Amino acid sequence: MIVLGIETSCDETGVAIYDSEKGLLVDCLYSQVEIHAQYGGVIPELASRDHIRKTLPLIQEAIKRAKLNTEDIEGVAYTAGPGLIGALLVGGSIGRSLGMGWNVPTIGVHHMEGHLLAPMLESHPPEFPFVALLVSGGHTQLVQVKAIGEYTLLGESLDDAAGESFDKVGKMLGLPYPGGPKVARLSEKGDSDRFHFPRPMTNRPGLDFSFSGLKTFVRNTISDHNDAEGGLDDQTRADIARAFEDAVVATLMIKCRRALEHTGMNTLVIAGGVSANLRLRDGLQSTVEKMRSKLFYAQPKYCTDNGAMIAYAGCQRLLAGQKDDLSIIANPRWPLDTLPAL
Ligand code: KG4
Ligand code: ZN
């Protein structure tokens, strides 16, 4: 089955075509980062307007690059949530309308299910069941995954998501939006022995997270080390970035170890934008090795938002016979564990 996937939940327009027999045929991405960077974060109205401009041309480009005709598309999948309501409505209106015009089954996909299944696009995909750590700009969740659609939430962030805390710390350190990858780059020059930040909620049982206190710790450390002009020297900035990244990674390592122990599973999958973080990948690799378990993640371009993961997830559901009626679905808040099994 050949499925067109459309992702417009936030600030990337992603369009991809997945073929259940041949794999991913094409993956096109347009990032709005430059538009939002000048405001230091995503402006929802500007995001929706830009998705309106970019989605249809990107679909045309994807079909052309895959050397297909519109008649070859056998299903349409679009991100139906969670995400920004206006942005979701753009992808949903276009996806649902194309599905109706082409007379093919259409399905609204859960964005985090897309992330969770993105490692399936790799040449050595994980096998069910597994524990998934979802770490994006909007979510930090540990999920027990029995099969597609069979999800049990083990724990989640009670406040900021991991990616959100990276972005906020980036802002405090004077880095442009989105701060995550830039904090990671800055931390490479940092000394891990200079500062030690807390590992939130690790000294009590449970699998929930909290990252907002860590953010306050960073803010206080910055103000303690500001010079006479109210700035930080370059080494101190890098040392703070390093201490912050170390604290997030150590916290995620502790919780992932606990989740594997709690479920008795031996496969860990990490997905979402923060799973592109190299120190996190290395840290979790050493965690799973000590537990005789295995770690799986997607290549960096499929960790952050993309159309390929939506085409893949939608294709699995369409192949199982699931499809939507003619409504356009946009669910800004949509719990992952309410999805149907295949
Ligand atoms: O999954 P994603 O593209 O969008 C959401 O669904 O939210 O995740 C974006 C988040 C941003 O907060 C970004 O700063 C973070 O992922 N991120 C990273 C890295 N690359 C992206 N955080 C830390 N290290 C990275 N290398
Ligand atoms: Zn995402």
PDB file of N, CA and C in Angstrom, residues 54-117:
ATOM      1  N   LYS A  54       2.962  26.120   2.364  1.00  0.00           N
ATOM      2  CA  LYS A  54       3.958  25.109   1.991  1.00  0.00           C
ATOM      3  C   LYS A  54       3.415  23.693   1.756  1.00  0.00           C
ATOM      4  N   THR A  55       2.284  23.338   2.376  1.00  0.00           N
ATOM      5  CA  THR A  55       1.896  21.921   2.357  1.00  0.00           C
ATOM      6  C   THR A  55       1.605  21.392   0.943  1.00  0.00           C
ATOM      7  N   LEU A  56       0.749  22.099   0.194  1.00  0.00           N
ATOM      8  CA  LEU A  56       0.397  21.565  -1.139  1.00  0.00           C
ATOM      9  C   LEU A  56       1.610  21.504  -2.078  1.00  0.00           C
ATOM     10  N   PRO A  57       2.419  22.579  -2.168  1.00  0.00           N
ATOM     11  CA  PRO A  57       3.611  22.455  -3.026  1.00  0.00           C
ATOM     12  C   PRO A  57       4.531  21.302  -2.602  1.00  0.00           C
ATOM     13  N   LEU A  58       4.639  21.062  -1.289  1.00  0.00           N
ATOM     14  CA  LEU A  58       5.499  19.970  -0.828  1.00  0.00           C
ATOM     15  C   LEU A  58       4.915  18.608  -1.227  1.00  0.00           C
ATOM     16  N   ILE A  59       3.578  18.498  -1.213  1.00  0.00           N
ATOM     17  CA  ILE A  59       2.935  17.245  -1.641  1.00  0.00           C
ATOM     18  C   ILE A  59       3.213  17.011  -3.133  1.00  0.00           C
ATOM     19  N   GLN A  60       3.092  18.101  -3.910  1.00  0.00           N
ATOM     20  CA  GLN A  60       3.376  17.960  -5.348  1.00  0.00           C
ATOM     21  C   GLN A  60       4.820  17.529  -5.575  1.00  0.00           C
ATOM     22  N   GLU A  61       5.736  18.145  -4.806  1.00  0.00           N
ATOM     23  CA  GLU A  61       7.151  17.804  -4.939  1.00  0.00           C
ATOM     24  C   GLU A  61       7.400  16.342  -4.568  1.00  0.00           C
ATOM     25  N   ALA A  62       6.749  15.891  -3.484  1.00  0.00           N
ATOM     26  CA  ALA A  62       6.963  14.509  -3.019  1.00  0.00           C
ATOM     27  C   ALA A  62       6.499  13.511  -4.081  1.00  0.00           C
ATOM     28  N   ILE A  63       5.324  13.753  -4.655  1.00  0.00           N
ATOM     29  CA  ILE A  63       4.789  12.822  -5.661  1.00  0.00           C
ATOM     30  C   ILE A  63       5.711  12.793  -6.882  1.00  0.00           C
ATOM     31  N   LYS A  64       6.201  13.992  -7.244  1.00  0.00           N
ATOM     32  CA  LYS A  64       7.105  14.075  -8.404  1.00  0.00           C
ATOM     33  C   LYS A  64       8.428  13.350  -8.117  1.00  0.00           C
ATOM     34  N   ARG A  65       9.004  13.624  -6.944  1.00  0.00           N
ATOM     35  CA  ARG A  65      10.294  13.004  -6.617  1.00  0.00           C
ATOM     36  C   ARG A  65      10.189  11.491  -6.515  1.00  0.00           C
ATOM     37  N   ALA A  66       8.997  10.993  -6.109  1.00  0.00           N
ATOM     38  CA  ALA A  66       8.808   9.529  -6.013  1.00  0.00           C
ATOM     39  C   ALA A  66       8.487   8.934  -7.385  1.00  0.00           C
ATOM     40  N   LYS A  67       8.406   9.810  -8.412  1.00  0.00           N
ATOM     41  CA  LYS A  67       8.052   9.384  -9.775  1.00  0.00           C
ATOM     42  C   LYS A  67       6.713   8.634  -9.790  1.00  0.00           C
ATOM     43  N   LEU A  68       5.759   9.221  -9.076  1.00  0.00           N
ATOM     44  CA  LEU A  68       4.414   8.641  -9.018  1.00  0.00           C
ATOM     45  C   LEU A  68       3.414   9.620  -9.615  1.00  0.00           C
ATOM     46  N   ASN A  69       2.203   9.138  -9.840  1.00  0.00           N
ATOM     47  CA  ASN A  69       1.078  10.014 -10.178  1.00  0.00           C
ATOM     48  C   ASN A  69       0.124   9.998  -8.995  1.00  0.00           C
ATOM     49  N   THR A  70      -0.771  10.968  -8.967  1.00  0.00           N
ATOM     50  CA  THR A  70      -1.697  11.012  -7.829  1.00  0.00           C
ATOM     51  C   THR A  70      -2.527   9.717  -7.746  1.00  0.00           C
ATOM     52  N   GLU A  71      -2.787   9.084  -8.912  1.00  0.00           N
ATOM     53  CA  GLU A  71      -3.597   7.842  -8.903  1.00  0.00           C
ATOM     54  C   GLU A  71      -2.870   6.705  -8.187  1.00  0.00           C
ATOM     55  N   ASP A  72      -1.543   6.824  -8.016  1.00  0.00           N
ATOM     56  CA  ASP A  72      -0.796   5.751  -7.342  1.00  0.00           C
ATOM     57  C   ASP A  72      -0.958   5.785  -5.829  1.00  0.00           C
ATOM     58  N   ILE A  73      -1.396   6.915  -5.299  1.00  0.00           N
ATOM     59  CA  ILE A  73      -1.528   7.040  -3.834  1.00  0.00           C
ATOM     60  C   ILE A  73      -2.766   6.252  -3.385  1.00  0.00           C
ATOM     61  N   GLU A  74      -2.525   5.304  -2.449  1.00  0.00           N
ATOM     62  CA  GLU A  74      -3.629   4.410  -2.038  1.00  0.00           C
ATOM     63  C   GLU A  74      -4.205   4.737  -0.664  1.00  0.00           C
ATOM     64  N   GLY A  75      -3.584   5.713   0.010  1.00  0.00           N
ATOM     65  CA  GLY A  75      -4.093   6.104   1.325  1.00  0.00           C
ATOM     66  C   GLY A  75      -3.449   7.422   1.740  1.00  0.00           C
ATOM     67  N   VAL A  76      -4.135   8.158   2.600  1.00  0.00           N
ATOM     68  CA  VAL A  76      -3.592   9.430   3.095  1.00  0.00           C
ATOM     69  C   VAL A  76      -3.592   9.392   4.619  1.00  0.00           C
ATOM     70  N   ALA A  77      -2.466   9.819   5.207  1.00  0.00           N
ATOM     71  CA  ALA A  77      -2.361   9.906   6.674  1.00  0.00           C
ATOM     72  C   ALA A  77      -1.912  11.320   7.014  1.00  0.00           C
ATOM     73  N   TYR A  78      -2.588  11.927   7.956  1.00  0.00           N
ATOM     74  CA  TYR A  78      -2.172  13.259   8.384  1.00  0.00           C
ATOM     75  C   TYR A  78      -2.112  13.306   9.897  1.00  0.00           C
ATOM     76  N   THR A  79      -1.319  14.213  10.451  1.00  0.00           N
ATOM     77  CA  THR A  79      -1.243  14.342  11.909  1.00  0.00           C
ATOM     78  C   THR A  79      -2.511  15.008  12.416  1.00  0.00           C
ATOM     79  N   ALA A  80      -3.242  14.283  13.295  1.00  0.00           N
ATOM     80  CA  ALA A  80      -4.506  14.819  13.807  1.00  0.00           C
ATOM     81  C   ALA A  80      -4.358  15.353  15.227  1.00  0.00           C
ATOM     82  N   GLY A  81      -3.159  15.284  15.808  1.00  0.00           N
ATOM     83  CA  GLY A  81      -2.906  15.797  17.155  1.00  0.00           C
ATOM     84  C   GLY A  81      -1.899  14.909  17.836  1.00  0.00           C
ATOM     85  N   PRO A  82      -1.436  15.253  19.014  1.00  0.00           N
ATOM     86  CA  PRO A  82      -1.587  16.572  19.628  1.00  0.00           C
ATOM     87  C   PRO A  82      -0.707  17.599  18.908  1.00  0.00           C
ATOM     88  N   GLY A  83      -1.022  18.878  19.105  1.00  0.00           N
ATOM     89  CA  GLY A  83      -0.256  19.928  18.439  1.00  0.00           C
ATOM     90  C   GLY A  83      -1.015  21.241  18.479  1.00  0.00           C
ATOM     91  N   LEU A  84      -0.566  22.184  17.674  1.00  0.00           N
ATOM     92  CA  LEU A  84      -1.202  23.504  17.615  1.00  0.00           C
ATOM     93  C   LEU A  84      -2.468  23.393  16.765  1.00  0.00           C
ATOM     94  N   ILE A  85      -3.576  23.868  17.282  1.00  0.00           N
ATOM     95  CA  ILE A  85      -4.867  23.628  16.616  1.00  0.00           C
ATOM     96  C   ILE A  85      -4.894  24.158  15.168  1.00  0.00           C
ATOM     97  N   GLY A  86      -4.416  25.378  14.956  1.00  0.00           N
ATOM     98  CA  GLY A  86      -4.447  25.947  13.603  1.00  0.00           C
ATOM     99  C   GLY A  86      -3.574  25.159  12.644  1.00  0.00           C
ATOM    100  N   ALA A  87      -2.394  24.799  13.127  1.00  0.00           N
ATOM    101  CA  ALA A  87      -1.440  24.045  12.299  1.00  0.00           C
ATOM    102  C   ALA A  87      -2.020  22.675  11.951  1.00  0.00           C
ATOM    103  N   LEU A  88      -2.641  22.028  12.944  1.00  0.00           N
ATOM    104  CA  LEU A  88      -3.258  20.717  12.703  1.00  0.00           C
ATOM    105  C   LEU A  88      -4.378  20.823  11.672  1.00  0.00           C
ATOM    106  N   LEU A  89      -5.169  21.901  11.787  1.00  0.00           N
ATOM    107  CA  LEU A  89      -6.308  22.050  10.875  1.00  0.00           C
ATOM    108  C   LEU A  89      -5.864  22.187   9.417  1.00  0.00           C
ATOM    109  N   VAL A  90      -4.690  22.784   9.217  1.00  0.00           N
ATOM    110  CA  VAL A  90      -4.204  22.931   7.831  1.00  0.00           C
ATOM    111  C   VAL A  90      -3.918  21.546   7.238  1.00  0.00           C
ATOM    112  N   GLY A  91      -3.095  20.758   7.951  1.00  0.00           N
ATOM    113  CA  GLY A  91      -2.756  19.411   7.445  1.00  0.00           C
ATOM    114  C   GLY A  91      -3.992  18.531   7.342  1.00  0.00           C
ATOM    115  N   GLY A  92      -4.883  18.660   8.337  1.00  0.00           N
ATOM    116  CA  GLY A  92      -6.099  17.844   8.350  1.00  0.00           C
ATOM    117  C   GLY A  92      -7.019  18.181   7.187  1.00  0.00           C
ATOM    118  N   SER A  93      -7.193  19.482   6.928  1.00  0.00           N
ATOM    119  CA  SER A  93      -8.092  19.882   5.817  1.00  0.00           C
ATOM    120  C   SER A  93      -7.534  19.401   4.487  1.00  0.00           C
ATOM    121  N   ILE A  94      -6.221  19.581   4.323  1.00  0.00           N
ATOM    122  CA  ILE A  94      -5.609  19.177   3.046  1.00  0.00           C
ATOM    123  C   ILE A  94      -5.637  17.652   2.910  1.00  0.00           C
ATOM    124  N   GLY A  95      -5.226  16.957   3.973  1.00  0.00           N
ATOM    125  CA  GLY A  95      -5.173  15.492   3.915  1.00  0.00           C
ATOM    126  C   GLY A  95      -6.540  14.876   3.682  1.00  0.00           C
ATOM    127  N   ARG A  96      -7.512  15.357   4.464  1.00  0.00           N
ATOM    128  CA  ARG A  96      -8.856  14.784   4.342  1.00  0.00           C
ATOM    129  C   ARG A  96      -9.456  15.089   2.957  1.00  0.00           C
ATOM    130  N   SER A  97      -9.217  16.301   2.456  1.00  0.00           N
ATOM    131  CA  SER A  97      -9.778  16.671   1.146  1.00  0.00           C
ATOM    132  C   SER A  97      -9.138  15.861   0.022  1.00  0.00           C
ATOM    133  N   LEU A  98      -7.801  15.707   0.089  1.00  0.00           N
ATOM    134  CA  LEU A  98      -7.143  14.913  -0.960  1.00  0.00           C
ATOM    135  C   LEU A  98      -7.646  13.477  -0.922  1.00  0.00           C
ATOM    136  N   GLY A  99      -7.791  12.928   0.289  1.00  0.00           N
ATOM    137  CA  GLY A  99      -8.289  11.564   0.421  1.00  0.00           C
ATOM    138  C   GLY A  99      -9.660  11.415  -0.209  1.00  0.00           C
ATOM    139  N   MET A 100     -10.510  12.432   0.011  1.00  0.00           N
ATOM    140  CA  MET A 100     -11.863  12.369  -0.557  1.00  0.00           C
ATOM    141  C   MET A 100     -11.805  12.514  -2.076  1.00  0.00           C
ATOM    142  N   GLY A 101     -10.996  13.490  -2.539  1.00  0.00           N
ATOM    143  CA  GLY A 101     -10.889  13.721  -3.989  1.00  0.00           C
ATOM    144  C   GLY A 101     -10.311  12.517  -4.714  1.00  0.00           C
ATOM    145  N   TRP A 102      -9.340  11.862  -4.091  1.00  0.00           N
ATOM    146  CA  TRP A 102      -8.703  10.696  -4.732  1.00  0.00           C
ATOM    147  C   TRP A 102      -9.460   9.402  -4.435  1.00  0.00           C
ATOM    148  N   ASN A 103     -10.466   9.519  -3.560  1.00  0.00           N
ATOM    149  CA  ASN A 103     -11.275   8.354  -3.177  1.00  0.00           C
ATOM    150  C   ASN A 103     -10.428   7.227  -2.568  1.00  0.00           C
ATOM    151  N   VAL A 104      -9.555   7.615  -1.622  1.00  0.00           N
ATOM    152  CA  VAL A 104      -8.735   6.612  -0.940  1.00  0.00           C
ATOM    153  C   VAL A 104      -8.947   6.746   0.572  1.00  0.00           C
ATOM    154  N   PRO A 105      -8.754   5.655   1.337  1.00  0.00           N
ATOM    155  CA  PRO A 105      -8.944   5.739   2.792  1.00  0.00           C
ATOM    156  C   PRO A 105      -7.970   6.742   3.412  1.00  0.00           C
ATOM    157  N   THR A 106      -8.469   7.433   4.416  1.00  0.00           N
ATOM    158  CA  THR A 106      -7.705   8.516   5.040  1.00  0.00           C
ATOM    159  C   THR A 106      -7.762   8.336   6.556  1.00  0.00           C
ATOM    160  N   ILE A 107      -6.650   8.658   7.215  1.00  0.00           N
ATOM    161  CA  ILE A 107      -6.632   8.478   8.669  1.00  0.00           C
ATOM    162  C   ILE A 107      -5.853   9.596   9.357  1.00  0.00           C
ATOM    163  N   GLY A 108      -6.377  10.042  10.490  1.00  0.00           N
ATOM    164  CA  GLY A 108      -5.690  11.025  11.322  1.00  0.00           C
ATOM    165  C   GLY A 108      -4.772  10.287  12.283  1.00  0.00           C
ATOM    166  N   VAL A 109      -3.497  10.625  12.264  1.00  0.00           N
ATOM    167  CA  VAL A 109      -2.490   9.894  13.043  1.00  0.00           C
ATOM    168  C   VAL A 109      -2.120  10.692  14.294  1.00  0.00           C
ATOM    169  N   HIS A 110      -1.856   9.958  15.379  1.00  0.00           N
ATOM    170  CA  HIS A 110      -1.380  10.577  16.624  1.00  0.00           C
ATOM    171  C   HIS A 110       0.117  10.892  16.450  1.00  0.00           C
ATOM    172  N   HIS A 111       0.460  12.166  16.648  1.00  0.00           N
ATOM    173  CA  HIS A 111       1.842  12.612  16.427  1.00  0.00           C
ATOM    174  C   HIS A 111       2.855  11.792  17.248  1.00  0.00           C
ATOM    175  N   MET A 112       2.514  11.484  18.504  1.00  0.00           N
ATOM    176  CA  MET A 112       3.482  10.759  19.345  1.00  0.00           C
ATOM    177  C   MET A 112       3.559   9.287  18.956  1.00  0.00           C
ATOM    178  N   GLU A 113       2.488   8.737  18.396  1.00  0.00           N
ATOM    179  CA  GLU A 113       2.588   7.380  17.850  1.00  0.00           C
ATOM    180  C   GLU A 113       3.518   7.400  16.640  1.00  0.00           C
ATOM    181  N   GLY A 114       3.436   8.472  15.871  1.00  0.00           N
ATOM    182  CA  GLY A 114       4.372   8.637  14.753  1.00  0.00           C
ATOM    183  C   GLY A 114       5.807   8.599  15.262  1.00  0.00           C
ATOM    184  N   HIS A 115       6.117   9.430  16.270  1.00  0.00           N
ATOM    185  CA  HIS A 115       7.477   9.436  16.832  1.00  0.00           C
ATOM    186  C   HIS A 115       7.869   8.042  17.319  1.00  0.00           C
ATOM    187  N   LEU A 116       6.937   7.433  18.082  1.00  0.00           N
ATOM    188  CA  LEU A 116       7.221   6.140  18.700  1.00  0.00           C
ATOM    189  C   LEU A 116       7.577   5.069  17.654  1.00  0.00           C
ATOM    190  N   LEU A 117       6.950   5.164  16.479  1.00  0.00           N
ATOM    191  CA  LEU A 117       7.176   4.145  15.449  1.00  0.00           C
ATOM    192  C   LEU A 117       8.288   4.525  14.467  1.00  0.00           C
TER     193      LEU A 117
END
